[in-house]
Amino acid sequence: MKKYVLPLFGLLVVSMVALACAAPTPQIIEVPKEVVVEKLVIQTVEVVKEVAIEVIKEVVVTATPEPPAPVADQSAIVAAWQSGPHSDNYDLGKGPNTYCSRCHSPQNWDPTTRADRPPNCITCKFPTDEEVRMATTMEFVEEADWVGIGCDTCHELDESGNSSGKLAWLNTVTDEYEAVSAPTELCEKCHLTTSGIAATGGTGVTHAIALGGSAHRNWAGEWPQAARPQYCSDCHDPHSTEPKQCTDCHEAVLTSETHMKGFNQIMLSKVTCMACHDADEMEVGPHPDEEKGGVFATLVSSVSRSGEPVIEYVKSHSIQWQVACDRCHFADNTWDLPELTAGGETPESEG
């Protein structure tokens, strides 16, 4: 067996050599290498920053409106006004649209109206005329249309027609309100004696109220300052115009033994305070009209619109502390009063 193996092996080797020689020359195939190229890529990154914008909203806090204040009850004031001369001051002499209505009924007064001469109450009614003399240059204001001195003359009114109480004077020429600094300034818009005004024909009007000085001049400091009235309204109700009496403030005067010499309670009831304390030096005596009570007071003689002579009490504001007894107690007086000197003594005792 071994003799067959060796030749076979040799044959195999020869065959393999022959095959190897017959085989084509092997080619070297270059396998491409994988080249890694590093490429720099610049990438722009958009960075978005969130900017927080704080929006401040202005919060308007609307206050809850307060309920309107309750309107003060003005019924008592209206009633006082209705009872006084400010609300009802119509008479025949003031009807025409003259300077009378400028104060007595401002809403009826027409500043463009020209008055007849003389422009006063005599214009409308003469003593010799049987009927009312009608002014030819102005319209006559009927009594039903007469307004009087209403609330809006002295107070600005709100839309509901109520007054806040604040004082202001309605200028009927400009139809605007003028501020006043004090109640007395408001009163003086009408309650002043006028004279020599060319626009009214050169003659003024003497009103019943003569503001001849302070109501209390406080002679020699006899009265405490606290007792002195400061404004007209301290003594006069501005709506009813009802005045205070002297004893409303000076309560102890009539019970004082030193009030006056020869104090007589019976006679005192027939003498007004102004009969002694008036400083105008006007006539003093009992009113001749018995219906007036025959009380001693300061008197003034005048002529009424009907042309008749009249005697009226003087509404003076000139008050003095000292008195002169001989204003009434003069010699041969017609009232059978004992004669006294100015100081209250009998002439014999002074002699």
Short mmCIF file of C-alpha atoms in Angstrom, two decimals:
data_model
loop_
_atom_site.label_atom_id
_atom_site.label_comp_id
_atom_site.label_asym_id
_atom_site.label_seq_id
_atom_site.Cartn_x
_atom_site.Cartn_y
_atom_site.Cartn_z
CA MET A 1 0.00 0.00 0.00
CA LYS A 2 2.87 2.20 0.79
CA LYS A 3 4.15 1.69 -2.76
CA TYR A 4 1.03 3.41 -4.12
CA VAL A 5 0.96 6.24 -1.68
CA LEU A 6 4.18 7.88 -2.51
CA PRO A 7 3.63 8.01 -6.29
CA LEU A 8 0.20 9.42 -5.67
CA PHE A 9 1.55 12.05 -3.41
CA GLY A 10 4.13 13.01 -5.89
CA LEU A 11 1.55 13.21 -8.60
CA LEU A 12 -0.50 15.46 -6.45
CA VAL A 13 2.36 17.82 -5.87
CA VAL A 14 3.21 17.90 -9.58
CA SER A 15 -0.40 18.63 -10.37
CA MET A 16 -0.51 21.41 -7.97
CA VAL A 17 2.65 22.93 -9.32
CA ALA A 18 1.33 22.64 -12.80
CA LEU A 19 -1.88 24.29 -11.81
CA ALA A 20 0.00 26.99 -10.14
CA CYS A 21 2.02 27.72 -13.17
CA ALA A 22 -0.98 27.66 -15.37
CA ALA A 23 -2.91 30.09 -13.16
CA PRO A 24 -2.86 33.82 -14.18
CA THR A 25 -0.63 36.22 -12.40
CA PRO A 26 -2.59 37.56 -9.44
CA GLN A 27 -3.39 41.37 -9.66
CA ILE A 28 -3.06 43.60 -6.68
CA ILE A 29 -6.35 45.34 -6.23
CA GLU A 30 -6.00 48.46 -4.27
CA VAL A 31 -8.93 48.78 -2.04
CA PRO A 32 -9.70 52.47 -1.59
CA LYS A 33 -9.16 53.55 1.86
CA GLU A 34 -11.94 55.36 3.59
CA VAL A 35 -10.72 58.96 3.95
CA VAL A 36 -12.26 60.82 6.78
CA VAL A 37 -12.36 64.55 5.97
CA GLU A 38 -13.12 66.75 8.94
CA LYS A 39 -15.40 69.48 7.67
CA LEU A 40 -15.84 72.50 9.85
CA VAL A 41 -19.40 73.55 9.64
CA ILE A 42 -20.12 76.93 11.16
CA GLN A 43 -23.69 76.92 12.14
CA THR A 44 -25.31 80.21 13.05
CA VAL A 45 -27.57 79.66 15.92
CA GLU A 46 -30.17 82.35 16.41
CA VAL A 47 -30.51 82.77 20.07
CA VAL A 48 -33.86 84.31 20.87
CA LYS A 49 -33.85 86.02 24.20
CA GLU A 50 -37.17 86.38 25.81
CA VAL A 51 -37.36 89.91 27.11
CA ALA A 52 -40.06 90.15 29.70
CA ILE A 53 -41.82 93.48 29.24
CA GLU A 54 -43.69 94.39 32.34
CA VAL A 55 -46.83 96.16 31.34
CA ILE A 56 -47.98 98.33 34.15
CA LYS A 57 -51.61 98.95 33.85
CA GLU A 58 -52.83 102.01 35.63
CA VAL A 59 -55.74 100.90 37.61
CA VAL A 60 -58.11 103.78 38.07
CA VAL A 61 -59.87 103.21 41.29
CA THR A 62 -63.25 104.74 41.01
CA ALA A 63 -64.49 105.69 44.39
CA THR A 64 -67.94 104.66 45.13
CA PRO A 65 -69.92 107.86 44.96
CA GLU A 66 -71.27 108.88 48.26
CA PRO A 67 -75.00 109.15 48.40
CA PRO A 68 -76.14 112.75 48.14
CA ALA A 69 -76.46 114.46 51.44
CA PRO A 70 -80.04 114.73 52.51
CA VAL A 71 -81.45 118.12 51.74
CA ALA A 72 -82.01 120.06 54.90
CA ASP A 73 -85.60 120.77 55.67
CA GLN A 74 -86.08 124.35 54.56
CA SER A 75 -89.80 124.51 55.20
CA ALA A 76 -89.34 126.66 58.32
CA ILE A 77 -87.16 129.09 56.40
CA VAL A 78 -89.66 129.27 53.55
CA ALA A 79 -92.49 129.85 56.01
CA ALA A 80 -90.53 132.66 57.68
CA TRP A 81 -89.85 134.21 54.29
CA GLN A 82 -93.50 133.99 53.29
CA SER A 83 -94.50 135.78 56.49
CA GLY A 84 -92.14 138.68 55.92
CA PRO A 85 -92.05 141.68 53.59
CA HIS A 86 -89.42 140.16 51.30
CA SER A 87 -91.94 137.75 49.78
CA ASP A 88 -94.91 140.09 49.48
CA ASN A 89 -94.06 143.74 49.07
CA TYR A 90 -96.30 144.66 46.19
CA ASP A 91 -98.20 147.89 46.26
CA LEU A 92 -99.52 150.25 43.69
CA GLY A 93 -96.49 152.51 43.76
CA LYS A 94 -94.02 149.71 43.06
CA GLY A 95 -95.86 148.07 40.20
CA PRO A 96 -94.31 149.95 37.30
CA ASN A 97 -90.91 148.79 36.20
CA THR A 98 -88.96 151.52 37.92
CA TYR A 99 -86.06 151.62 40.29
CA CYS A 100 -88.47 150.41 42.98
CA SER A 101 -88.64 146.95 41.47
CA ARG A 102 -84.86 146.87 41.20
CA CYS A 103 -84.80 146.05 44.92
CA HIS A 104 -88.41 145.12 45.69
CA SER A 105 -88.77 142.58 42.89
CA PRO A 106 -85.45 142.16 41.08
CA GLN A 107 -86.76 139.53 38.66
CA ASN A 108 -89.32 142.02 37.36
CA TRP A 109 -86.88 144.84 36.87
CA ASP A 110 -85.72 145.64 33.36
CA PRO A 111 -82.47 147.65 33.40
CA THR A 112 -83.11 148.88 29.87
CA THR A 113 -86.40 150.52 30.82
CA ARG A 114 -86.30 154.29 31.00
CA ALA A 115 -88.24 155.79 33.85
CA ASP A 116 -90.32 158.91 33.60
CA ARG A 117 -89.11 161.90 35.56
CA PRO A 118 -89.14 162.23 38.43
CA PRO A 119 -88.38 158.48 38.74
CA ASN A 120 -89.78 157.78 42.16
CA CYS A 121 -93.08 156.68 43.63
CA ILE A 122 -94.71 160.03 42.81
CA THR A 123 -94.24 159.12 39.14
CA CYS A 124 -96.99 156.57 39.43
CA LYS A 125 -99.48 158.14 41.77
CA PHE A 126 -100.03 161.80 42.42
CA PRO A 127 -102.11 163.07 45.36
CA THR A 128 -104.20 165.09 42.93
CA ASP A 129 -104.87 162.22 40.54
CA GLU A 130 -108.12 160.33 40.93
CA GLU A 131 -106.65 157.25 39.26
CA VAL A 132 -103.22 155.69 39.14
CA ARG A 133 -100.90 157.51 36.81
CA MET A 134 -99.42 154.99 34.40
CA ALA A 135 -95.84 155.48 33.28
CA THR A 136 -95.63 155.81 29.49
CA THR A 137 -92.08 154.50 29.11
CA MET A 138 -92.43 151.16 30.88
CA GLU A 139 -94.76 148.24 31.28
CA PHE A 140 -96.82 147.87 34.40
CA VAL A 141 -96.13 144.70 36.36
CA GLU A 142 -99.36 143.09 37.44
CA GLU A 143 -99.61 141.93 41.04
CA ALA A 144 -99.97 138.32 39.92
CA ASP A 145 -96.61 138.59 38.14
CA TRP A 146 -94.85 140.37 40.97
CA VAL A 147 -92.04 138.12 42.17
CA GLY A 148 -90.78 139.91 45.24
CA ILE A 149 -87.38 139.26 46.77
CA GLY A 150 -86.96 135.54 46.27
CA CYS A 151 -84.38 133.10 47.59
CA ASP A 152 -82.31 133.40 44.42
CA THR A 153 -81.76 137.11 45.09
CA CYS A 154 -79.47 136.33 48.02
CA HIS A 155 -78.54 132.66 47.45
CA GLU A 156 -77.30 130.64 44.52
CA LEU A 157 -79.66 127.72 44.02
CA ASP A 158 -78.88 124.22 42.78
CA GLU A 159 -80.75 122.45 39.99
CA SER A 160 -83.44 121.30 42.38
CA GLY A 161 -84.05 124.84 43.57
CA ASN A 162 -82.52 124.36 47.02
CA SER A 163 -80.08 126.74 48.60
CA SER A 164 -76.83 125.73 50.24
CA GLY A 165 -77.10 128.78 52.47
CA LYS A 166 -74.06 130.45 50.94
CA LEU A 167 -74.63 134.18 50.47
CA ALA A 168 -74.30 135.87 47.11
CA TRP A 169 -76.07 138.84 45.55
CA LEU A 170 -77.74 138.54 42.15
CA ASN A 171 -76.80 141.56 40.08
CA THR A 172 -79.85 142.01 37.87
CA VAL A 173 -77.91 144.18 35.41
CA THR A 174 -75.31 141.52 34.60
CA ASP A 175 -77.53 138.59 35.65
CA GLU A 176 -74.55 137.18 37.56
CA TYR A 177 -73.94 136.57 41.23
CA GLU A 178 -71.50 138.73 43.16
CA ALA A 179 -69.71 137.39 46.20
CA VAL A 180 -70.23 139.16 49.53
CA SER A 181 -67.87 138.96 52.46
CA ALA A 182 -70.45 139.29 55.23
CA PRO A 183 -74.23 139.31 55.75
CA THR A 184 -74.23 143.05 56.33
CA GLU A 185 -72.66 143.65 52.92
CA LEU A 186 -75.54 141.73 51.40
CA CYS A 187 -78.16 143.76 53.31
CA GLU A 188 -76.54 147.00 52.19
CA LYS A 189 -77.14 146.13 48.53
CA CYS A 190 -80.65 147.46 49.13
CA HIS A 191 -80.86 148.90 52.62
CA LEU A 192 -78.92 152.08 52.13
CA THR A 193 -80.27 155.58 51.78
CA THR A 194 -79.44 156.88 48.34
CA SER A 195 -79.27 160.49 47.25
CA GLY A 196 -78.07 162.58 44.35
CA ILE A 197 -78.04 159.80 41.78
CA ALA A 198 -78.21 161.37 38.35
CA ALA A 199 -79.64 158.24 36.73
CA THR A 200 -82.73 158.53 38.87
CA GLY A 201 -83.34 162.18 38.08
CA GLY A 202 -81.15 163.61 40.83
CA THR A 203 -83.37 162.59 43.71
CA GLY A 204 -82.66 159.69 45.98
CA VAL A 205 -84.92 157.50 48.03
CA THR A 206 -85.06 157.60 51.81
CA HIS A 207 -85.94 154.14 52.97
CA ALA A 208 -87.60 153.25 56.24
CA ILE A 209 -84.31 151.89 57.47
CA ALA A 210 -81.66 154.49 58.16
CA LEU A 211 -78.28 152.90 58.79
CA GLY A 212 -77.02 155.92 60.65
CA GLY A 213 -74.20 154.08 62.38
CA SER A 214 -73.37 150.93 64.24
CA ALA A 215 -76.20 149.35 66.17
CA HIS A 216 -73.97 149.37 69.25
CA ARG A 217 -71.20 151.90 69.44
CA ASN A 218 -70.23 150.55 72.86
CA TRP A 219 -69.79 153.89 74.53
CA ALA A 220 -66.82 153.99 76.93
CA GLY A 221 -66.68 150.20 76.93
CA GLU A 222 -69.73 149.92 79.15
CA TRP A 223 -70.95 146.76 77.47
CA PRO A 224 -68.88 143.61 77.00
CA GLN A 225 -67.69 143.12 73.45
CA ALA A 226 -69.40 139.74 73.29
CA ALA A 227 -72.78 141.45 73.54
CA ARG A 228 -72.26 143.59 70.47
CA PRO A 229 -74.04 142.47 67.31
CA GLN A 230 -71.67 142.01 64.39
CA TYR A 231 -74.06 141.64 61.48
CA CYS A 232 -77.55 142.85 60.62
CA SER A 233 -78.74 139.25 60.86
CA ASP A 234 -77.69 139.13 64.51
CA CYS A 235 -80.75 141.22 65.30
CA HIS A 236 -82.91 140.81 62.19
CA ASP A 237 -84.08 137.45 60.93
CA PRO A 238 -83.03 137.64 57.28
CA HIS A 239 -86.11 135.75 56.11
CA SER A 240 -88.98 137.06 58.19
CA THR A 241 -87.06 140.31 58.95
CA GLU A 242 -88.54 140.11 62.44
CA PRO A 243 -86.22 142.13 64.66
CA LYS A 244 -85.02 141.18 68.07
CA GLN A 245 -85.98 143.31 71.02
CA CYS A 246 -83.37 144.97 73.18
CA THR A 247 -84.34 142.82 76.13
CA ASP A 248 -83.62 139.65 74.15
CA CYS A 249 -79.98 140.36 74.89
CA HIS A 250 -80.20 142.71 77.86
CA GLU A 251 -82.46 140.62 80.04
CA ALA A 252 -81.43 142.11 83.38
CA VAL A 253 -81.81 145.74 82.36
CA LEU A 254 -85.48 146.11 83.21
CA THR A 255 -85.03 144.60 86.63
CA SER A 256 -82.01 146.64 87.57
CA GLU A 257 -82.55 149.30 90.21
CA THR A 258 -79.85 151.38 88.59
CA HIS A 259 -81.30 151.21 85.11
CA MET A 260 -82.47 154.81 85.25
CA LYS A 261 -83.15 157.47 87.74
CA GLY A 262 -86.76 157.76 88.82
CA PHE A 263 -87.44 154.20 87.72
CA ASN A 264 -91.19 153.74 87.22
CA GLN A 265 -92.53 150.38 86.15
CA ILE A 266 -95.82 151.81 84.91
CA MET A 267 -94.21 154.51 82.77
CA LEU A 268 -91.52 152.14 81.59
CA SER A 269 -94.11 150.11 79.70
CA LYS A 270 -94.92 153.22 77.70
CA VAL A 271 -91.36 154.06 76.70
CA THR A 272 -89.39 152.21 74.09
CA CYS A 273 -85.69 151.68 74.58
CA MET A 274 -84.95 153.81 71.51
CA ALA A 275 -86.92 156.75 72.92
CA CYS A 276 -84.08 157.26 75.37
CA HIS A 277 -81.11 155.59 73.72
CA ASP A 278 -81.48 156.91 70.20
CA ALA A 279 -78.59 159.13 69.13
CA ASP A 280 -80.24 160.78 66.12
CA GLU A 281 -81.72 163.62 68.21
CA MET A 282 -85.05 163.30 66.44
CA GLU A 283 -88.41 164.17 67.88
CA VAL A 284 -89.51 161.99 70.77
CA GLY A 285 -93.06 161.53 71.98
CA PRO A 286 -96.08 159.23 72.04
CA HIS A 287 -97.41 158.23 68.68
CA PRO A 288 -100.53 160.36 67.99
CA ASP A 289 -102.39 157.37 66.64
CA GLU A 290 -104.09 155.70 69.57
CA GLU A 291 -103.97 152.38 67.71
CA LYS A 292 -100.19 152.57 68.04
CA GLY A 293 -100.62 152.46 71.79
CA GLY A 294 -99.36 155.93 72.62
CA VAL A 295 -95.90 154.56 73.37
CA PHE A 296 -93.07 157.09 73.54
CA ALA A 297 -90.58 156.61 70.75
CA THR A 298 -88.53 158.53 68.20
CA LEU A 299 -90.82 159.85 65.49
CA VAL A 300 -90.46 161.27 62.00
CA SER A 301 -92.97 163.17 59.92
CA SER A 302 -93.28 162.37 56.22
CA VAL A 303 -95.74 162.35 53.35
CA SER A 304 -97.35 159.14 52.15
CA ARG A 305 -97.71 158.18 48.49
CA SER A 306 -101.28 159.41 48.69
CA GLY A 307 -100.01 162.84 49.71
CA GLU A 308 -101.22 162.68 53.29
CA PRO A 309 -98.94 163.67 56.19
CA VAL A 310 -97.98 160.72 58.35
CA ILE A 311 -95.95 160.21 61.51
CA GLU A 312 -94.00 156.99 61.81
CA TYR A 313 -91.59 155.47 64.25
CA VAL A 314 -87.97 155.97 63.31
CA LYS A 315 -86.17 152.71 62.67
CA SER A 316 -82.81 154.05 63.66
CA HIS A 317 -79.64 152.10 64.31
CA SER A 318 -77.81 154.87 66.11
CA ILE A 319 -77.89 153.70 69.70
CA GLN A 320 -76.05 155.35 72.54
CA TRP A 321 -75.46 154.46 76.17
CA GLN A 322 -76.02 157.91 77.63
CA VAL A 323 -79.47 159.48 77.57
CA ALA A 324 -80.85 163.00 77.82
CA CYS A 325 -83.96 163.10 79.98
CA ASP A 326 -84.93 166.57 78.82
CA ARG A 327 -85.78 165.23 75.36
CA CYS A 328 -89.19 164.45 76.88
CA HIS A 329 -89.05 166.08 80.30
CA PHE A 330 -88.65 169.61 79.03
CA ALA A 331 -90.52 172.57 80.47
CA ASP A 332 -94.16 172.97 79.51
CA ASN A 333 -94.31 169.63 77.71
CA THR A 334 -97.79 168.61 76.61
CA TRP A 335 -97.70 165.21 78.31
CA ASP A 336 -97.67 166.49 81.89
CA LEU A 337 -94.24 165.03 82.52
CA PRO A 338 -92.17 166.56 85.31
CA GLU A 339 -89.43 168.84 84.13
CA LEU A 340 -85.96 167.33 84.36
CA THR A 341 -82.51 168.25 83.28
CA ALA A 342 -80.51 166.23 80.79
CA GLY A 343 -78.96 164.36 83.69
CA GLY A 344 -82.32 163.51 85.24
CA GLU A 345 -82.28 166.03 88.07
CA THR A 346 -84.95 168.59 88.87
CA PRO A 347 -83.95 172.13 87.95
CA GLU A 348 -84.30 173.19 91.61
CA SER A 349 -81.85 170.57 92.82
CA GLU A 350 -79.26 171.69 90.33
CA GLY A 351 -79.78 175.33 91.17
#
